[in-house]
mmCIF file of C-alpha atoms in Angstrom:
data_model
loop_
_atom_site.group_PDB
_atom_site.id
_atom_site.type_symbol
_atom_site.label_atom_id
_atom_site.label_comp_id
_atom_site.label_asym_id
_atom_site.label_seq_id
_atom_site.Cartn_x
_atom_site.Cartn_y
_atom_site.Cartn_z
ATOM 1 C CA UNK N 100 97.449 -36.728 90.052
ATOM 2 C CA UNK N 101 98.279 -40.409 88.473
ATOM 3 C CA UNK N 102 101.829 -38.951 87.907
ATOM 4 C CA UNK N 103 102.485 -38.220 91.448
ATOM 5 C CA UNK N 104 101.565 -41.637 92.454
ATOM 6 C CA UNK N 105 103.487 -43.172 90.511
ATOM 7 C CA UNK N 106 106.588 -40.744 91.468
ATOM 8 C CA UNK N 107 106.210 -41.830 94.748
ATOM 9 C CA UNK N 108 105.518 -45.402 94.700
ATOM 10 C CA UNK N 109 106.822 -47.073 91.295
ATOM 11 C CA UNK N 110 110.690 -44.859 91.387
ATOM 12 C CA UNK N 111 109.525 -41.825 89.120
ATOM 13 C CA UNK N 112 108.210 -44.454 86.341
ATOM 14 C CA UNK N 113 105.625 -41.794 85.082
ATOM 15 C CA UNK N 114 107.442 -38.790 86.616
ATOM 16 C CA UNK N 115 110.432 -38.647 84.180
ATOM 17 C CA UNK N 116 109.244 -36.143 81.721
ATOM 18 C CA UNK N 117 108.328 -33.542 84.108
ATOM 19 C CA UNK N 118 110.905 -34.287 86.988
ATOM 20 C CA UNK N 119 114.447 -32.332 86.000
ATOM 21 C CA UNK N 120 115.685 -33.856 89.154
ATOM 22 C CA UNK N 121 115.108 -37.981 88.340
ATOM 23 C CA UNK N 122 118.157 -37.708 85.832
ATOM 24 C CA UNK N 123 120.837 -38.033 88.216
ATOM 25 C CA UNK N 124 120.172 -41.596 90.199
ATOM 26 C CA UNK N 125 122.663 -41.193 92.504
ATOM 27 C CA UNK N 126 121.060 -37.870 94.178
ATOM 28 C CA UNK N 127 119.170 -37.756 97.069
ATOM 29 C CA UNK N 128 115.234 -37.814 97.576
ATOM 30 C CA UNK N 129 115.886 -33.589 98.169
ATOM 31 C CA UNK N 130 117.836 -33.257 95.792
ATOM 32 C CA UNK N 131 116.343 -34.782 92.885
ATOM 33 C CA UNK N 132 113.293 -33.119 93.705
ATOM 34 C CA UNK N 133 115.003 -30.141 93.451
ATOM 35 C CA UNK N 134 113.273 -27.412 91.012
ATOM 36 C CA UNK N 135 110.396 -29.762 90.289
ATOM 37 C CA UNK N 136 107.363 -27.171 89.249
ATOM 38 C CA UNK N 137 105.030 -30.387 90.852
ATOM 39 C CA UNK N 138 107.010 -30.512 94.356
ATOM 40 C CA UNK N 139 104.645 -29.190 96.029
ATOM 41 C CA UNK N 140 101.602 -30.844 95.050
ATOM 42 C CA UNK N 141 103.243 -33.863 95.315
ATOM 43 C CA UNK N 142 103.748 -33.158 99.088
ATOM 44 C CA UNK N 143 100.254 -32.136 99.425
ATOM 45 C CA UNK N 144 99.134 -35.788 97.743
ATOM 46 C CA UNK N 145 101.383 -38.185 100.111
ATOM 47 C CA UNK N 146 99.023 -38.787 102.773
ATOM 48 C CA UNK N 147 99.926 -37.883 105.866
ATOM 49 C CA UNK N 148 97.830 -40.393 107.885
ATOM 50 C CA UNK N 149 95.624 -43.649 106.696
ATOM 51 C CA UNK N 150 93.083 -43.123 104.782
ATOM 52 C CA UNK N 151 89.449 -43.590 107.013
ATOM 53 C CA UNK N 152 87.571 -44.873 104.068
ATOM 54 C CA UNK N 153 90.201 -48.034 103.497
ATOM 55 C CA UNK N 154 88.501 -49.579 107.175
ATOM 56 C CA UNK N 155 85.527 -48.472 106.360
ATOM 57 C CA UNK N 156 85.506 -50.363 102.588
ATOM 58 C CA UNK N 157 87.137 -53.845 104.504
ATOM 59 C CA UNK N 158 84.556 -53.979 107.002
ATOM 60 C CA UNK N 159 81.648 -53.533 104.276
ATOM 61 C CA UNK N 160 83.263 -55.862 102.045
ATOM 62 C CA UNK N 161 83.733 -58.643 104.880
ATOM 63 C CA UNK N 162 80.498 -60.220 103.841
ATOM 64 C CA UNK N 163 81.688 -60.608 100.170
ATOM 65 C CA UNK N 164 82.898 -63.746 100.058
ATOM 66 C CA UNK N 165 85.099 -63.620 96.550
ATOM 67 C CA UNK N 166 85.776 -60.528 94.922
ATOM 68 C CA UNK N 167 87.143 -60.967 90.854
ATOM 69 C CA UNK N 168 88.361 -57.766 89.343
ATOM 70 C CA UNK N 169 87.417 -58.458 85.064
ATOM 71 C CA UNK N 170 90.528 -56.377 83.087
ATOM 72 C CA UNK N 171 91.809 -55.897 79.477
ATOM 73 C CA UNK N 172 94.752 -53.184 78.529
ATOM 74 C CA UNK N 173 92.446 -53.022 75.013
ATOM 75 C CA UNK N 174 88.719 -51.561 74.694
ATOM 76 C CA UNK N 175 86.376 -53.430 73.025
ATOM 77 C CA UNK N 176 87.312 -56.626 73.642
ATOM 78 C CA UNK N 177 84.179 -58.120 75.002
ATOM 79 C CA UNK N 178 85.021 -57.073 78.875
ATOM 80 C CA UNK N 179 82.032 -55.937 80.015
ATOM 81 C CA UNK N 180 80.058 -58.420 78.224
ATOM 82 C CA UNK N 181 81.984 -61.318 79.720
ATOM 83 C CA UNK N 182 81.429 -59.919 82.598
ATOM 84 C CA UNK N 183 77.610 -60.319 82.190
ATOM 85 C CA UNK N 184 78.244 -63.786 80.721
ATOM 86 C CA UNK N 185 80.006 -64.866 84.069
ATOM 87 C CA UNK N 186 77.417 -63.039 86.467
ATOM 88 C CA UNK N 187 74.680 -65.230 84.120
ATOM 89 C CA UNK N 188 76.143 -68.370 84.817
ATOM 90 C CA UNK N 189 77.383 -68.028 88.477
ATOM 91 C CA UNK N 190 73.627 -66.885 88.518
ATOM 92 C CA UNK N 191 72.358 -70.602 87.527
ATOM 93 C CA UNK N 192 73.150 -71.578 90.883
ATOM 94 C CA UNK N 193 70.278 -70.336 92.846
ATOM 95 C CA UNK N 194 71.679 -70.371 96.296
ATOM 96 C CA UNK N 195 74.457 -68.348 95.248
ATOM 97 C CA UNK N 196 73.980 -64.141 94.909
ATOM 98 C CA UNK N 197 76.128 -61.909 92.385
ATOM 99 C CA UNK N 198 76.721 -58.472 92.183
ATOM 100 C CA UNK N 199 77.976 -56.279 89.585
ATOM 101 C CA UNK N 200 80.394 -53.148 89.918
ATOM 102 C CA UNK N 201 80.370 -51.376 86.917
ATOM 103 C CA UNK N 202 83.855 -48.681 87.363
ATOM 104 C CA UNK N 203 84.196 -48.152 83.431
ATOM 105 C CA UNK N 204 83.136 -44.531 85.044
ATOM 106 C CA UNK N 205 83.473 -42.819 81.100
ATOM 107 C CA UNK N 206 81.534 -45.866 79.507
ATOM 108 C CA UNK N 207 79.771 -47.861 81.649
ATOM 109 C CA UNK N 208 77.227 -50.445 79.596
ATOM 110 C CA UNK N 209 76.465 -52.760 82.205
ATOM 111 C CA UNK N 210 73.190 -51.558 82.638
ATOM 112 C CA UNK N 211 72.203 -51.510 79.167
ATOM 113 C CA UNK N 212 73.856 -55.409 78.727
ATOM 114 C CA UNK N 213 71.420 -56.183 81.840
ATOM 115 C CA UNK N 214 68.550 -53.979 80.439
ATOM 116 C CA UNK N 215 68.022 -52.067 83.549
ATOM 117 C CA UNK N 216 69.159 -49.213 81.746
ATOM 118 C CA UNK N 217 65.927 -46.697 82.791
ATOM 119 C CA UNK N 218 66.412 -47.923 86.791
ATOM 120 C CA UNK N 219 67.562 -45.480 89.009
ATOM 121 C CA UNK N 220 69.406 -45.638 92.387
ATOM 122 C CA UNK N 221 67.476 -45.476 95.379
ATOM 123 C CA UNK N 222 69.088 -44.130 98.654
ATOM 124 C CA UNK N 223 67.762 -45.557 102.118
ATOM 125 C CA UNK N 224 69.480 -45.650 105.810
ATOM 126 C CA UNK N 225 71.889 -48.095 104.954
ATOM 127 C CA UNK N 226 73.037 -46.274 101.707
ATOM 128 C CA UNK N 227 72.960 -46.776 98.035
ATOM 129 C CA UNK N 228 70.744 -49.893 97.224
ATOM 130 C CA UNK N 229 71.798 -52.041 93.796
ATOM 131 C CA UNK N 230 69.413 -52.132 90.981
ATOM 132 C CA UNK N 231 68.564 -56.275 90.900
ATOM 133 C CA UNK N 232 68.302 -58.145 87.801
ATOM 134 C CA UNK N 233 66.876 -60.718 89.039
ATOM 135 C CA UNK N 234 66.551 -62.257 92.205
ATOM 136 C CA UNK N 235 70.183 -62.960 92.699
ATOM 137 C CA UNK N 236 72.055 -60.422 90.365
ATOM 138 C CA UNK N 237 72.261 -57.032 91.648
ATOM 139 C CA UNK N 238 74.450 -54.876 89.755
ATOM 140 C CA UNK N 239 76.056 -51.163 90.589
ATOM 141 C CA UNK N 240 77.365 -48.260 87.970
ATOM 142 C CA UNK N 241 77.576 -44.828 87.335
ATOM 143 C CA UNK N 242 75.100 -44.565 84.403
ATOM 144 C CA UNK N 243 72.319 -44.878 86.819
ATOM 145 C CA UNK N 244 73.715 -41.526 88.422
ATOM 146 C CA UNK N 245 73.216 -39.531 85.213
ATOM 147 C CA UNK N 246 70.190 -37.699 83.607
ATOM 148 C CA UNK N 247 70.212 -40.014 80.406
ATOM 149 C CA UNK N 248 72.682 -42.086 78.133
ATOM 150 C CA UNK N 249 74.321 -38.865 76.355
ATOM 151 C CA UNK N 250 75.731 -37.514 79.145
ATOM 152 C CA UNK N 251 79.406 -37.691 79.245
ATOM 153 C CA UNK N 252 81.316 -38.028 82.376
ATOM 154 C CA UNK N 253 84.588 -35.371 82.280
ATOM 155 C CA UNK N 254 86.378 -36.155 85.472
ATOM 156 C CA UNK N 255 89.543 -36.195 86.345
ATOM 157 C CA UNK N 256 91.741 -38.933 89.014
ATOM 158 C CA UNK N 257 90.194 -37.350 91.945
ATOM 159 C CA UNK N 258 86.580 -37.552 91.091
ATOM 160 C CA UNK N 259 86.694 -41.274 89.501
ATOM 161 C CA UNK N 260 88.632 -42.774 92.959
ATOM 162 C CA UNK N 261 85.858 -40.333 94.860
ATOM 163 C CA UNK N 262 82.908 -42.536 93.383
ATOM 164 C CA UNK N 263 84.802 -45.737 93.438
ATOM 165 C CA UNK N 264 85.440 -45.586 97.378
ATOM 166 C CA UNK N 265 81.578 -44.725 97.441
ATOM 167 C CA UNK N 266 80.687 -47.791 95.143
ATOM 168 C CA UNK N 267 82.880 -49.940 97.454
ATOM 169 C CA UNK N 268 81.367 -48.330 100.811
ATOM 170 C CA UNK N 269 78.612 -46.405 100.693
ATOM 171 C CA UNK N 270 76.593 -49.072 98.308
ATOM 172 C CA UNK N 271 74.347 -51.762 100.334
ATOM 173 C CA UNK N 272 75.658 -54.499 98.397
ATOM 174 C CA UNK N 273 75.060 -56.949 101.822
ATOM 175 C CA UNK N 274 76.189 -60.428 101.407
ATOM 176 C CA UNK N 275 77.885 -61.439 98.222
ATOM 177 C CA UNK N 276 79.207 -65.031 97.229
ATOM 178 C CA UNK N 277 80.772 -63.262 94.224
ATOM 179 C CA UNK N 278 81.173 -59.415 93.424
ATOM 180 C CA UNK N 279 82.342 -58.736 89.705
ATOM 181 C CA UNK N 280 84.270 -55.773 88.829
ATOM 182 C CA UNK N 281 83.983 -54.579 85.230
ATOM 183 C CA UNK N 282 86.866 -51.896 84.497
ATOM 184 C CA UNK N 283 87.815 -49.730 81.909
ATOM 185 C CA UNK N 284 90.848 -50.356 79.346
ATOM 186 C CA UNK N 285 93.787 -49.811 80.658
ATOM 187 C CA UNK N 286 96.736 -49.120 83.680
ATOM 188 C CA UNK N 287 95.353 -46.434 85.556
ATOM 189 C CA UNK N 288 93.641 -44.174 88.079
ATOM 190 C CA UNK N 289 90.593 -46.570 88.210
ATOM 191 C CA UNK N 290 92.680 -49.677 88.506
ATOM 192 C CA UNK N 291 94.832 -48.608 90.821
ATOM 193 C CA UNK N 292 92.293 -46.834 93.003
ATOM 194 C CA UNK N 293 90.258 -50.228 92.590
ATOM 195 C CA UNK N 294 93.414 -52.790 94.021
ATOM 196 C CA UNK N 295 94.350 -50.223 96.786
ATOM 197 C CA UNK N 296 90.714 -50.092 98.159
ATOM 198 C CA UNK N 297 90.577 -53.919 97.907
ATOM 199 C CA UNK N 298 93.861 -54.696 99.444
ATOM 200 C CA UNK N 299 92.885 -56.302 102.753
ATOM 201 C CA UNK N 300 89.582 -57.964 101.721
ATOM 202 C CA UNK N 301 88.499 -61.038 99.413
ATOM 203 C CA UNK N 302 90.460 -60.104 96.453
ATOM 204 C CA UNK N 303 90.811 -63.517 94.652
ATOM 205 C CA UNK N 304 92.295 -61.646 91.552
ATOM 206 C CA UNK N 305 91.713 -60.991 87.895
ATOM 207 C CA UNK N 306 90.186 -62.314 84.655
ATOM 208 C CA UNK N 307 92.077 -61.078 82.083
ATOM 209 C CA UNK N 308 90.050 -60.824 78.390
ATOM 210 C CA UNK N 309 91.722 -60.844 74.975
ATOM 211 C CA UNK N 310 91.385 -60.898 71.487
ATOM 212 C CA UNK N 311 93.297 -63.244 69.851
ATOM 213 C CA UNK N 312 95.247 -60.083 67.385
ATOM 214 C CA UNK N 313 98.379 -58.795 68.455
ATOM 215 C CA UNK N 314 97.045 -55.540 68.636
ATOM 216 C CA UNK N 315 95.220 -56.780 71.278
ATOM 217 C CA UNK N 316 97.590 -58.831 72.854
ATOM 218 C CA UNK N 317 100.483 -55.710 72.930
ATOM 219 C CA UNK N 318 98.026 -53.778 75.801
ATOM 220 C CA UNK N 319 97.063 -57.349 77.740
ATOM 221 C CA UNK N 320 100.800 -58.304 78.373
ATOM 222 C CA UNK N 321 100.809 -54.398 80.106
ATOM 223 C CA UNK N 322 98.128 -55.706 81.982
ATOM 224 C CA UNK N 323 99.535 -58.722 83.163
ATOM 225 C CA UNK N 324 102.242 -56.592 84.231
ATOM 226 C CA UNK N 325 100.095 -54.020 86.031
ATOM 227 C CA UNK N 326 99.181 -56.871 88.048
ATOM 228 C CA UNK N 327 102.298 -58.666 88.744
ATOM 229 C CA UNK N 328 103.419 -55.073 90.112
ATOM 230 C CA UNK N 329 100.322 -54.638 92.643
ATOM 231 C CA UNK N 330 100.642 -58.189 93.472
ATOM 232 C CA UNK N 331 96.981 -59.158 91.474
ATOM 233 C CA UNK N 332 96.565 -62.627 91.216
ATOM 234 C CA UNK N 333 95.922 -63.572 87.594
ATOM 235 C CA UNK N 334 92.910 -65.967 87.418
ATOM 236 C CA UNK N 335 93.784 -66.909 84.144
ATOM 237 C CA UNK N 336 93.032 -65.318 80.488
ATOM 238 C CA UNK N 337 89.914 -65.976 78.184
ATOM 239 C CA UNK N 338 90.269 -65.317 74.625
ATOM 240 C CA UNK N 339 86.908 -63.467 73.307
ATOM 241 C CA UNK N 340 86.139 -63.544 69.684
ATOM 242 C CA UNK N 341 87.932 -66.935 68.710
ATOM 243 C CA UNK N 342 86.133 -67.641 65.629
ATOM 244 C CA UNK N 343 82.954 -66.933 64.000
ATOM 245 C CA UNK N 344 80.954 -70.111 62.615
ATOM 246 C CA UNK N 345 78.232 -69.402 59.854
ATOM 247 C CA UNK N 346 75.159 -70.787 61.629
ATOM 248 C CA UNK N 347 74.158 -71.791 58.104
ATOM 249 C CA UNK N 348 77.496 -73.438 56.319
ATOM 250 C CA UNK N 349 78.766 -73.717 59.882
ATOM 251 C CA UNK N 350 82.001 -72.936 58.367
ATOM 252 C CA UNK N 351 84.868 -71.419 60.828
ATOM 253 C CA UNK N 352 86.150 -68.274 59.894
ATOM 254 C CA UNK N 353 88.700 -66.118 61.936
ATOM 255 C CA UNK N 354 87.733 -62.869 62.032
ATOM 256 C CA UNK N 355 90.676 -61.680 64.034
ATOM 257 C CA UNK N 356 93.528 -63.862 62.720
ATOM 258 C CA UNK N 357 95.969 -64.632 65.772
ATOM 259 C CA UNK N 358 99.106 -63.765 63.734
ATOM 260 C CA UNK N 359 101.549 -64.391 66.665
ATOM 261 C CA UNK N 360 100.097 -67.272 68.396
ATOM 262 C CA UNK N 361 97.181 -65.918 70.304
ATOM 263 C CA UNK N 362 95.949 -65.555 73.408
ATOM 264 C CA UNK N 363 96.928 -69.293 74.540
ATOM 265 C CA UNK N 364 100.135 -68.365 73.435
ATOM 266 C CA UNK N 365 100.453 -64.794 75.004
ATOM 267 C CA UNK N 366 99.235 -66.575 77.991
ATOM 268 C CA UNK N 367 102.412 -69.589 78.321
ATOM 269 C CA UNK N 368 104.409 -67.109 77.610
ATOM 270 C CA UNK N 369 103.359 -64.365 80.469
ATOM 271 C CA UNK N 370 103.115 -67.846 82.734
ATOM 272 C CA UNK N 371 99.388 -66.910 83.720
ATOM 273 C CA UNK N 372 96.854 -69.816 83.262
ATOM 274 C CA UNK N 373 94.687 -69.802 79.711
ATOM 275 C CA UNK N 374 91.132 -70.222 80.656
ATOM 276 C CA UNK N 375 88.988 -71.006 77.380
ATOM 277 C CA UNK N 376 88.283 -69.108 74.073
ATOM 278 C CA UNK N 377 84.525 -67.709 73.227
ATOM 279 C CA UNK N 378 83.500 -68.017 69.799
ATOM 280 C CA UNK N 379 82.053 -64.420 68.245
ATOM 281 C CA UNK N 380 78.709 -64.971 67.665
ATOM 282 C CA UNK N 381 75.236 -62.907 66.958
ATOM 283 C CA UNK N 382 73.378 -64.445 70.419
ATOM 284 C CA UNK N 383 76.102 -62.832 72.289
ATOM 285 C CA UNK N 384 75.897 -59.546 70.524
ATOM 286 C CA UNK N 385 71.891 -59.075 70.148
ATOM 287 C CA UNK N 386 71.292 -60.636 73.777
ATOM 288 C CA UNK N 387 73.370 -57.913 75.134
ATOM 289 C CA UNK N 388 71.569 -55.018 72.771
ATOM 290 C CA UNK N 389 68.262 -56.332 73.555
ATOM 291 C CA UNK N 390 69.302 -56.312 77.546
ATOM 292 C CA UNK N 391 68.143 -60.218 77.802
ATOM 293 C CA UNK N 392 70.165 -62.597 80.122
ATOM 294 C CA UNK N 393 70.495 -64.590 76.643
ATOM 295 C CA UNK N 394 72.454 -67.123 78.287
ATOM 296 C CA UNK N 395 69.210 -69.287 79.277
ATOM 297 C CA UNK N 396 68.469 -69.637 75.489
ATOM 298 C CA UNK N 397 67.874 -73.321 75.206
ATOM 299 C CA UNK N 398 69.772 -72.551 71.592
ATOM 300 C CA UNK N 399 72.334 -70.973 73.018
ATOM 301 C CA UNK N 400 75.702 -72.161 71.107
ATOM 302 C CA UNK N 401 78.681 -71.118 73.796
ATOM 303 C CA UNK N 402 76.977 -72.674 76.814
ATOM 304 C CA UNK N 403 79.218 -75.344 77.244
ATOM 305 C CA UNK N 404 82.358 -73.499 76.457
ATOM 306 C CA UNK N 405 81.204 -70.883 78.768
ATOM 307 C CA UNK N 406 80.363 -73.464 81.931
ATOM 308 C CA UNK N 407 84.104 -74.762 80.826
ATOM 309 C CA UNK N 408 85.421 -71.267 81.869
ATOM 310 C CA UNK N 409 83.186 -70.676 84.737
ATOM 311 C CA UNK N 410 84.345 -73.989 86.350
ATOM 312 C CA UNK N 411 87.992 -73.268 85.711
ATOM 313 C CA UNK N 412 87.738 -69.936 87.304
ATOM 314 C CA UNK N 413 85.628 -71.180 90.185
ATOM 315 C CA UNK N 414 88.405 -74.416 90.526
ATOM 316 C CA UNK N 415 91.381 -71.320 90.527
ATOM 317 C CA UNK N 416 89.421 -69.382 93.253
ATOM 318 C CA UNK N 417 89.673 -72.427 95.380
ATOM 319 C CA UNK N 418 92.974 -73.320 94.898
#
């Protein structure tokens, strides 16, 4: 399904290998198509009207008042658990709610990171309610859908974009000062179903998380280029993983050596702002096994690089 998208919207990017007709540029729309085994499923995909749910998904999210979609072309990373640092310390401000989407629909861990992990979803009149973490966190996924943590979701396009238009519309989120989006690695159906639902309401753009390797770096620069091509703001990048500091010696040591510059670097060089770099540390890594909101630690080391990051983003969302 992903390929026919992308044969009708990004000029047979995808489409090549299994489209005998793309070869000759010059050739008409019928004729290229000409012979292609998927010609008629692609006619079957291209809607033939607007799609219902779109309205339907702008007027629920009208009373979310900034909406940050958190991406990285490379798993494991540290996405989802920035994403938990963030939601902690937008949290800090009391007057201010948060919610959580969690779309990584084939490994979703926010609701282990949040330890809410046993919750269930409750459904009343005005649909699916959020499982709260505290008063003002309230966080959606898919893992509280399924019968217990081993069960593997085996969907295809379809079915993930399904349950994404539900999180977006059928999920009482009610009203938001920020809604965080936690993806899975990656160009694909989810992201794209993700920015197209989101197109006409408070999309302020992405967060963009890194290691500071190049084989890291390689998949973020596709990122940054997935969202240059749906016209995605780029909040700016953040660099997980920096260094590790022995909280004995309290000697540096670089754990993932940035051989080509980094993610400061990568960032200058895409022209997207750099937002801060997070040290890897065993807080960050136990708080999120233990499902605490370990950011409140009075000994917690990052706090004042992360409340560097959080006002950046907060200062780009303004601008």
């Amino acid at each position: 399904m992903s390929k026919i998208f992308f044969c009708h919207n990004w000029n047979t990017f995808l489409c090549r290998l299994d489209c005998p007709g793309v070869e000759s540029e010059s050739a008409g729309k019928a004729e290229a198509c000409a012979g292609c085994p998927n010609q008629k499923m692609c006619a079957s995909a291209k809607p033939s009207e607007p799609d219902p749910d779109i309205e339907i998904i702008k007027e629920k999210m009208s009373l979310v008042k900034n909406i940050i979609l958190i991406l990285s072309g490379k798993g494991g990373v540290g996405k989802s658990t920035f994403t938990s640092m963030l939601a902690q310390m937008l949290s800090e401000d009391e007057s201010k709610t948060i919610g959580v989407m969690d779309i990584d629909l084939c490994g979703p861990s926010i609701p282990r990171i949040f330890g809410v992990d046993q919750e269930q979803v409750h459904l009343s009149g005005s649909g699916w309610s959020p499982v709260f973490v505290e008063e003002n966190i309230c966080i959606m996924s898919i893992a509280f859908l399924l019968s217990g943590p081993e069960e593997a979701v085996i969907w295809r396009g379809p079915k993930k974009n399904g349950l994404i238009k539900q999180f977006l519309k059928d999920v009482d989120w009610g009203e938001l000062d920020y809604l965080l989006i936690d993806t899975p690695p990656g160009t694909s159906d989810e992201h794209l179903s993700v920015v197209k639902c989101l197109k006409d309401t408070n999309l302020k753009g992405s967060i963009i998380v890194t290691t500071p390797q190049e084989a890291s770096l390689l998949d973020v620069r596709k990122e940054i280029t997935f969202c240059s091509k749906v016209n995605l703001p780029v909040i700016g990048v953040v660099e997980n993983m920096n260094v590790f500091v022995c909280p004995k010696c309290k000697i540096s040591t670089e754990i993932f050596p940035p051989t080509t510059g980094g993610g400061q670097k990568m960032a200058d060089e895409m022209k997207v702002p750099f937002l801060g770099k997070i040290p890897l540390n065993s807080q960050i890594g136990k708080g999120c096994d233990e499902g605490r909101l370990f950011i409140k630690d009075s000994d917690f080391v990052a706090k004042d690089i992360l409340t560097n990051i959080k006002e950046s983003i907060l200062k780009k969302i303004e601008q």
